Every structure is written in C-alpha cells, then in structure tokens.
Coordinates of C-alpha atoms in Angstrom, one line a residue:
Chain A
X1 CA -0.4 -20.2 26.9
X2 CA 1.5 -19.7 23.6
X3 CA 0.1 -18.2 20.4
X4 CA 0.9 -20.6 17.2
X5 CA 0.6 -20.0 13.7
X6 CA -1.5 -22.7 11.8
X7 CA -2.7 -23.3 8.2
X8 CA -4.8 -24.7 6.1
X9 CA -2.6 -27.6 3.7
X10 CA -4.8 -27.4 0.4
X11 CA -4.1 -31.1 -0.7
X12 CA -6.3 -32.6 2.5
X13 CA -7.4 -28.9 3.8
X14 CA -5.8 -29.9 7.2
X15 CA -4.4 -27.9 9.6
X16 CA -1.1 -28.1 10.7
X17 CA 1.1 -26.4 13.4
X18 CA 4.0 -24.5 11.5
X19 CA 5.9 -24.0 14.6
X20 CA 5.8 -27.8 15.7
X21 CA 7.7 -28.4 19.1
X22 CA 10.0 -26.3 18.5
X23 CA 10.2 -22.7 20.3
X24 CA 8.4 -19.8 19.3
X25 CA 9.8 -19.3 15.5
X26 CA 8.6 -15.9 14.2
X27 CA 11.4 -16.1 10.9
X28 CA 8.6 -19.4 9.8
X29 CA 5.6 -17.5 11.1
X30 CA 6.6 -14.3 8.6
X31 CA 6.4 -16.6 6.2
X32 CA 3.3 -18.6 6.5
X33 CA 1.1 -15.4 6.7
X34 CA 2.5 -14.8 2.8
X35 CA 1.7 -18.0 2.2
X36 CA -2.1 -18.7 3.3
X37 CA -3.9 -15.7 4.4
X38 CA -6.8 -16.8 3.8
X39 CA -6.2 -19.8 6.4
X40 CA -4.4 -17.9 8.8
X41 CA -5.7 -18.5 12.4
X42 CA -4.1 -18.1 15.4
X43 CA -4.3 -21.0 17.9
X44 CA -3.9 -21.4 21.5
X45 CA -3.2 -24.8 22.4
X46 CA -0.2 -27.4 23.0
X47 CA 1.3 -28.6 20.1
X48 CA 3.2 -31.8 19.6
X49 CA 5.7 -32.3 16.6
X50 CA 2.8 -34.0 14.4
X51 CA -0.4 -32.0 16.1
X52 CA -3.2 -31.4 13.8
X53 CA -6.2 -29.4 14.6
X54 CA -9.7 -29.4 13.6
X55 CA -10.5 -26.0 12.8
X56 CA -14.7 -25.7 13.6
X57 CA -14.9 -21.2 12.9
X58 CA -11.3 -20.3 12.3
X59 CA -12.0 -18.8 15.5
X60 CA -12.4 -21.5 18.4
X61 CA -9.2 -23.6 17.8
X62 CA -8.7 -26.3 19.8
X63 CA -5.7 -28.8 19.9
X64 CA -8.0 -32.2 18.7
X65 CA -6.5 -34.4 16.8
X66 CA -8.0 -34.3 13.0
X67 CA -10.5 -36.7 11.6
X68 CA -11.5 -35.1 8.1
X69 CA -12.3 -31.5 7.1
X70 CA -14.2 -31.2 4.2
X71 CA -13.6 -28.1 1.5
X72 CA -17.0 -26.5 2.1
X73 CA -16.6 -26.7 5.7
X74 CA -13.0 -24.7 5.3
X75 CA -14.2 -22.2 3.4
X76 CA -18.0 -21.7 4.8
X77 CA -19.5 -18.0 4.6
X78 CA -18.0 -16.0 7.6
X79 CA -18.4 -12.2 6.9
X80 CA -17.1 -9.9 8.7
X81 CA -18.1 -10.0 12.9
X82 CA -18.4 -13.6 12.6
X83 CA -15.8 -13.9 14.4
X84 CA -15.3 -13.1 17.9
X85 CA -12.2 -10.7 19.2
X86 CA -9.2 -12.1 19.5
X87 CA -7.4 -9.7 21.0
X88 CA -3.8 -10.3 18.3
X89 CA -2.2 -7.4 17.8
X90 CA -1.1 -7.0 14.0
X91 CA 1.0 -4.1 12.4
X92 CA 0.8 -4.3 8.7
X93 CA 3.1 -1.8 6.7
X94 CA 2.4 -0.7 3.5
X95 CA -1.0 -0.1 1.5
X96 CA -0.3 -1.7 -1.6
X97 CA -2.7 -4.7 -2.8
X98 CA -1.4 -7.0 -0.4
X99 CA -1.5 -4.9 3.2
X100 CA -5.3 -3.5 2.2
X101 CA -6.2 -7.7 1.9
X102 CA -4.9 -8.1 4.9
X103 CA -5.6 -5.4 6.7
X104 CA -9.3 -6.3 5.3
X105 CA -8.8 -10.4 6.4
X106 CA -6.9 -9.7 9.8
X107 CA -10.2 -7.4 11.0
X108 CA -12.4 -10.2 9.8
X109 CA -11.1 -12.8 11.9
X110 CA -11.2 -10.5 14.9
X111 CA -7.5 -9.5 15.0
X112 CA -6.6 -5.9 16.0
X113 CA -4.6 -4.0 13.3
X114 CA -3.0 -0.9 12.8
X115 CA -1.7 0.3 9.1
X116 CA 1.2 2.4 8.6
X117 CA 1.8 3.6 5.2
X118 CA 4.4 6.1 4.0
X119 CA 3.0 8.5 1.9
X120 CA 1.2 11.0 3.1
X121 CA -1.8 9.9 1.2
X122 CA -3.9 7.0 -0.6
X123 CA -2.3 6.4 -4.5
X124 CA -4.8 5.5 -6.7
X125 CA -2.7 5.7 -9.9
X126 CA -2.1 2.7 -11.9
X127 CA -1.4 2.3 -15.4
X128 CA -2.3 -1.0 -16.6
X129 CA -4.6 -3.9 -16.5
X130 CA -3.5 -6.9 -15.5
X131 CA -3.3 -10.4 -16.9
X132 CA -2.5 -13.2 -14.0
X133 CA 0.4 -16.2 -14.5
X134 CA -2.9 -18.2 -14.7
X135 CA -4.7 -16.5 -17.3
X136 CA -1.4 -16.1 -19.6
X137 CA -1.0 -19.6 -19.6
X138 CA -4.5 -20.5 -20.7
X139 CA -4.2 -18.7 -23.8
X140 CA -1.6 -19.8 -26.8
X141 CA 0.2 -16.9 -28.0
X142 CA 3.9 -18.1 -26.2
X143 CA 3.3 -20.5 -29.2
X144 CA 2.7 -17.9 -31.9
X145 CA 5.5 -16.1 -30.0
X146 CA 8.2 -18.7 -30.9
X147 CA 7.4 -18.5 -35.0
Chain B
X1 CA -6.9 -10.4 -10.7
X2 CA -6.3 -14.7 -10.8
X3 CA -9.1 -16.7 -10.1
X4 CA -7.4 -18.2 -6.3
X5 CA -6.5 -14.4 -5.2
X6 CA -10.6 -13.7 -5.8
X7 CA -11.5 -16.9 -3.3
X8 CA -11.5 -14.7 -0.3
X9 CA -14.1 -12.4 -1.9
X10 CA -16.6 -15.0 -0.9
X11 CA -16.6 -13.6 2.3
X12 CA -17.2 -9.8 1.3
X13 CA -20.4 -9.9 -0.2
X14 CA -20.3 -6.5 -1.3
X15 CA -16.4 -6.4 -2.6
X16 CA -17.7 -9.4 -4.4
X17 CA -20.3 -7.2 -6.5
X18 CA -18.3 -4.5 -6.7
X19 CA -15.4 -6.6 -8.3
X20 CA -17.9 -8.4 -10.8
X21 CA -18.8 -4.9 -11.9
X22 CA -14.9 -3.5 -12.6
X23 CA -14.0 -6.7 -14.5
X24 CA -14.2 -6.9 -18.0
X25 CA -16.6 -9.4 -19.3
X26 CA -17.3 -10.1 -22.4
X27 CA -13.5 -9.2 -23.4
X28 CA -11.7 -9.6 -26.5
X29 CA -8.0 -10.7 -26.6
X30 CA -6.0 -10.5 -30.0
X31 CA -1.8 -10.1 -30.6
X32 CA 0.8 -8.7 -32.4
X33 CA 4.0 -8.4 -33.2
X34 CA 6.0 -5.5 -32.5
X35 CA 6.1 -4.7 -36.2
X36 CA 2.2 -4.6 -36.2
X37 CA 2.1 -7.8 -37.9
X38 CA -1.3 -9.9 -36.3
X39 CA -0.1 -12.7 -34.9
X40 CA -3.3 -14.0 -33.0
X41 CA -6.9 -12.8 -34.3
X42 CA -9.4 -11.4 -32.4
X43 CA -10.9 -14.2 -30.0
X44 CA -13.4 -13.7 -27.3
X45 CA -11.2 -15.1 -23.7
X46 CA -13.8 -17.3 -22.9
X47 CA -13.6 -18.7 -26.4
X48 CA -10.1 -19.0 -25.7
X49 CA -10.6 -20.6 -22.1
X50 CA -12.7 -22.9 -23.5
X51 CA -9.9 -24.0 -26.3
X52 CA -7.9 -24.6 -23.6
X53 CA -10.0 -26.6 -21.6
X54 CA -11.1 -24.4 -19.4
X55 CA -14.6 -22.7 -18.0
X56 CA -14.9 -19.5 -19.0
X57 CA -17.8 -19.5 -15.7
X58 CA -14.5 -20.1 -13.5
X59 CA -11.9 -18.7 -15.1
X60 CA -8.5 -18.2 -13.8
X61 CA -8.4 -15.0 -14.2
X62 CA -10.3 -11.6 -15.3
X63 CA -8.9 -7.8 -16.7
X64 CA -9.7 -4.8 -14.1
X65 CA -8.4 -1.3 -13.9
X66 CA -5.8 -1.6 -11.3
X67 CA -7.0 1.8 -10.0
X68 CA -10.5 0.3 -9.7
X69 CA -9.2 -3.0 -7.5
X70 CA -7.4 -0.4 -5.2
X71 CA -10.1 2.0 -4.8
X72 CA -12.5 -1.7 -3.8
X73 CA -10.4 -2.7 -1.2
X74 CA -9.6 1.2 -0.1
X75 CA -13.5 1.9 0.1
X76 CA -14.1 -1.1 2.2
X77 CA -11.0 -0.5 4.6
X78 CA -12.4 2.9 5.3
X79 CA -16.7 1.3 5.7
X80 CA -15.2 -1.1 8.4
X81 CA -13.2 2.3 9.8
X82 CA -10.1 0.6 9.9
X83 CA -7.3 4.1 10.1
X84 CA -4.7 3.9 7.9
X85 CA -1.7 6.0 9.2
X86 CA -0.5 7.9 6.2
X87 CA 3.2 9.5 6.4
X88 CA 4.6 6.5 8.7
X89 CA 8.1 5.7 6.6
X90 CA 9.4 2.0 8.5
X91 CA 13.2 2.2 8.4
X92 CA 13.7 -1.0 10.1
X93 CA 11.8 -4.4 11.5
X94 CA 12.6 -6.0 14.6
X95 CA 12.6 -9.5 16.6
X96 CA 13.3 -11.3 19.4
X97 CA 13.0 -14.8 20.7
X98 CA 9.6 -15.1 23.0
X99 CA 9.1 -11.4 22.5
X100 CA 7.0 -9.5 20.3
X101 CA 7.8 -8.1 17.1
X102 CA 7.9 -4.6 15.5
X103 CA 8.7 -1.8 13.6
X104 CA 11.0 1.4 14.2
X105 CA 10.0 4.5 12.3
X106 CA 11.9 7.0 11.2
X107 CA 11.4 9.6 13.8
X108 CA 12.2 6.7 16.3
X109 CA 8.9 5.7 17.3
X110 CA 8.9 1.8 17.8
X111 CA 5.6 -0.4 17.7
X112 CA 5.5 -3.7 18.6
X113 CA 2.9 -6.4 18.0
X114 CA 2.0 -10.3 17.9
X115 CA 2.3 -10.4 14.5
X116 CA 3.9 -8.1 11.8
X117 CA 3.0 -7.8 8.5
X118 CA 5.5 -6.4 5.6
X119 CA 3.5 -5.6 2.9
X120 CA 5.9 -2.7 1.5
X121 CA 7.2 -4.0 -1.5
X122 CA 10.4 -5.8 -3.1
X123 CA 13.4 -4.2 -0.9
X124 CA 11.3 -4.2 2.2
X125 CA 13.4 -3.8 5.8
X126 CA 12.3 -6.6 7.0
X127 CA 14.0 -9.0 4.1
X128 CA 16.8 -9.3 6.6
X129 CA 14.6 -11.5 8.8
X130 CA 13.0 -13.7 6.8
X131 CA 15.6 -14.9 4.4
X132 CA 17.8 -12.7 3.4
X133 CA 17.9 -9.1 1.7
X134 CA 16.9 -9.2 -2.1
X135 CA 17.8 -6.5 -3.9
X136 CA 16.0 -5.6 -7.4
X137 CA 18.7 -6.0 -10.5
X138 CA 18.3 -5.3 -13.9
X139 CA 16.8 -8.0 -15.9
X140 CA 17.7 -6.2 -19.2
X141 CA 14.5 -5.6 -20.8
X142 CA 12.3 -2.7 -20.1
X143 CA 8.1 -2.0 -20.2
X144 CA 7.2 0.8 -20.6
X145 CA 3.5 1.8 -19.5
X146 CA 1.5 4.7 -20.5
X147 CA -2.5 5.4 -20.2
X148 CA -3.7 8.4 -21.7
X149 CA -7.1 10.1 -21.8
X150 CA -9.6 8.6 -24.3
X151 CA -10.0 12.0 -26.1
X152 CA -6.1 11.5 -27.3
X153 CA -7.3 9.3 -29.2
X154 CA -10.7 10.8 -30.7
X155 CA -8.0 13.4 -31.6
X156 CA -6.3 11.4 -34.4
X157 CA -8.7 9.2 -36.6
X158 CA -6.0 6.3 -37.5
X159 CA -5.6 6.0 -34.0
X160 CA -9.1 5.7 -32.9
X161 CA -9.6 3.1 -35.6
X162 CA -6.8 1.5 -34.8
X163 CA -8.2 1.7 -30.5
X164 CA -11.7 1.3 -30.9
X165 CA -13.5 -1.2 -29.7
X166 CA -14.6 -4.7 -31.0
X167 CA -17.2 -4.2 -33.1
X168 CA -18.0 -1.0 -31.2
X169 CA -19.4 -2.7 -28.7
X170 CA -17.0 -5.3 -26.2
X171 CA -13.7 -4.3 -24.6
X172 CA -10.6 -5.8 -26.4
X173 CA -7.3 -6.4 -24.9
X174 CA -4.2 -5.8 -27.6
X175 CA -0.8 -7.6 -26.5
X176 CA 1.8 -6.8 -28.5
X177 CA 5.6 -8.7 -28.3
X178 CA 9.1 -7.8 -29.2

C-alpha cells in the first residue's frame, strides 16, 4: 500500500494523482502541498498514469474513476473531527502564516503533526497591514502612478 | 489577507468570526505622492471595488493588523492543543527514495515523517530539494516600516490632523509612492 499525494484541479475540481505511475516522488509531493492545501489529501490506492479519483470526505479516497464533482461538494463544511485519523505523520518547520495554516489544516484532516519552530517563543510583532496582489490590482492608482 | 487565502476559513467557524472582527470594514483608501501631492482622493474600497467591477460583499481582499491574523491562527493552534516546539533551529532537510523524510536539528536530533512541511521562510534548507537554492538579492529599493504608539501622534497636532481618521469616524488607509 503506497501513500499518494492528490489534488484538487480548480478548472473541473477533479482530482488527480501527482505522482502518476511513476515511483514514489517526494521533490513533486513538496511542491503540491504549497500549491493546494486546502485540497491536500492523502490517498491509498493504485494509481495508473491518467487515475482520477472521486473524492466523497477528503478522508475515504478510493481509486474510482471520476464522473463529476461539483464545487459545493469539494468544499462542503468539515470542521475540525470530521475527519477520521489518518495516522500521516507531518513535520512542519516554522510558525510563520503559512506553518500555523497548516499545522491548523493538517490536524483537521486527521494528520498527525508536530511544529518545530526556532525561537524560543511565539513573535507577535508585525508592522504593517497588508494589501493582497488581488486587492492592489482592483484599485487604479498604478495609473495615477505613471502621470 | 486575499479573498482565496480566507476560503479555508469556511471550515473554522470561530477563526471565521474572529477574522471578520480584525478586518477593517468600512475602510478608506486615498494616495500620494512622495512629495505629499494627492494623487487619488479619499474613496471608500468598496466604492472602489465596485468601480472596478467588483463586489465589495466578496472582495478580493480586506486590511488586518498582521499581529492580529497571527495571534487568530496562534489562539486556535493552542484550543486544538496542537504543541509547538519553540527553540528547534532545522539546519538541514533530508530524503530518500521509498523512505521517509525529515529534518536534522542543530544539536543532531533527526525526525523523520511521511510528509515534511517547510514553512521557514525564503532561504529555507530544504530549497536544495525542491528546486534549487534561492538566495534573497538586492532588488535596489528599500521599505522602510515603522508603527508607533497612537499617543505619538496626539503629541504633535499637524500630525494628528494630518493621521486622523476619515471624518473621525472610518479607518483610512494612506499609500504614498516614490
């Protein structure tokens, strides 16, 4: 039994193996947790090179071949215990913004994790608020900028 | 924080209020030049949003604190009593085909699990493994940030005016560019 890395593709909210038939490819893997964690399951199952997987709870994979997932039923309400122990190790290093979310995500889908972080305690300093890629493009002043 | 990093929220009912109640609604947004020249009056951002086509009810983004974001996800780390192990420095990632993966610390310790997150920032060890070490470089500019204590600027009255809020009342977010 191996343990694949799958996620959600946002055009058609499929899943898709990232490891196809290849071997075990953790360099891939790395990188798919920084791209969806939100999607990130873990699936035990046999992959082909074109496998697709229904994914019912994010929790009970199994290696179906896909009909249709609808948004709502990719993203329906799971809080925290929804879903059952999986019994994946995860090490996250680091506290920042990102390790906390997952830290926070990994537990909610049942994972194990452990946190390392180096200082010797939380930093809650911060100096600024924040204005995302997003919102800077939705507002004109790169125009203005330009005069 | 952007509108697609707040999806996950959906899930953490009480993050969720707890975010609504750190973002600034109701904000202000208005810009200058670096010579103090206006360049952009004051507009209400959903004004704005709505300029640009946009819903202000879903918009792709809202201003927090950053302290305020941390301490939301902190607090809710430490309700589901998940132990963060303070003082761990990682001085190098590690793995092997079919095996698991891990970290060494510095005092030698190595830890080892199915899957290993490296959430520690440009310049992190494990660069090495995933494409390639990336080291920061000067881009030639500079920001500078600063936040002070409110009473700095009660001190000095052209300052207050110059800080206060819209109308008195609503948060306002000043850009300037140089």
């Amino acid at each position: 039994m191996s343990v694949f890395l799958a996620f959600v593709r946002s055009p058609n909210n499929t899943i898709e193996f990232l490891s196809l038939n290849r071997t075990y490819h953790p360099r891939q893997l790395h990188k798919a947790i920084a791209m969806c964690l939100e999607c990130l399951v873990g699936v035990e199952s046999q992959s082909t090179p074109d496998s697709l997987v229904r994914v019912d709870s994010h929790s009970d994979v199994q290696g179906r071949v896909l009909s249709e997932i609808s948004k709502d039923e990719a993203m329906e309400f799971a809080p925290v215990g929804t879903y059952p122990s999986t019994g994946i190790d995860v090490l996250i290093v680091g506290t920042g913004f990102g390790g906390l979310t997952a830290a926070l995500e990994f537990t909610r889908k049942g994972h194990n994790v452990r946190v390392l972080e180096r200082n010797n305690e939380p930093d809650i300093s911060g100096k600024s608020t924040t204005i995302s890629l997003n919102t800077s493009q939705a507002t004109p002043y790169l125009v203005a900028m330009r005069n | 924080m952007g509108l697609s990093a707040t999806r996950f929220l959906r899930h953490w009912p009480e993050m969720k209020k707890r975010y609504s109640e750190i973002s600034l609604h109701n904000a202000w947004i208005e810009t200058y030049k670096h010579d103090g020249a206006l360049m952009l009056p004051p507009q209400k951002v959903s004004d704005r949003l709505h300029a640009a086509g946009l819903d202000p009810g879903n918009a792709p983004g809202a201003f927090q604190m950053r302290p305020l974001v941390y301490k939301m996800l902190l607090d809710q780390v430490e309700k589901l009593g998940i132990e963060i192990e303070y003082g761990c420095r990682v001085v190098n990632y590690f793995e092997r085909e079919g095996e698991k993966g891990g970290v060494e610390l510095e005092d030698g310790t190595r830890l080892e699990a199915e899957l290993v997150v490296a959430a520690d920032g440009i310049g992190s060890k494990a660069n090495k493994l995933v494409g390639g070490e990336v080291r920061a470089r000067s881009s030639g500019r500079a920001m500078w940030r600063a936040v002070m204590p409110v009473s700095c600027l009660d001190s000095d009255p052209e300052v207050k005016e110059a800080y206060s809020l819209k109308d008195g009342v609503d948060p306002i977010v000043r850009t300037y560019f140089a």
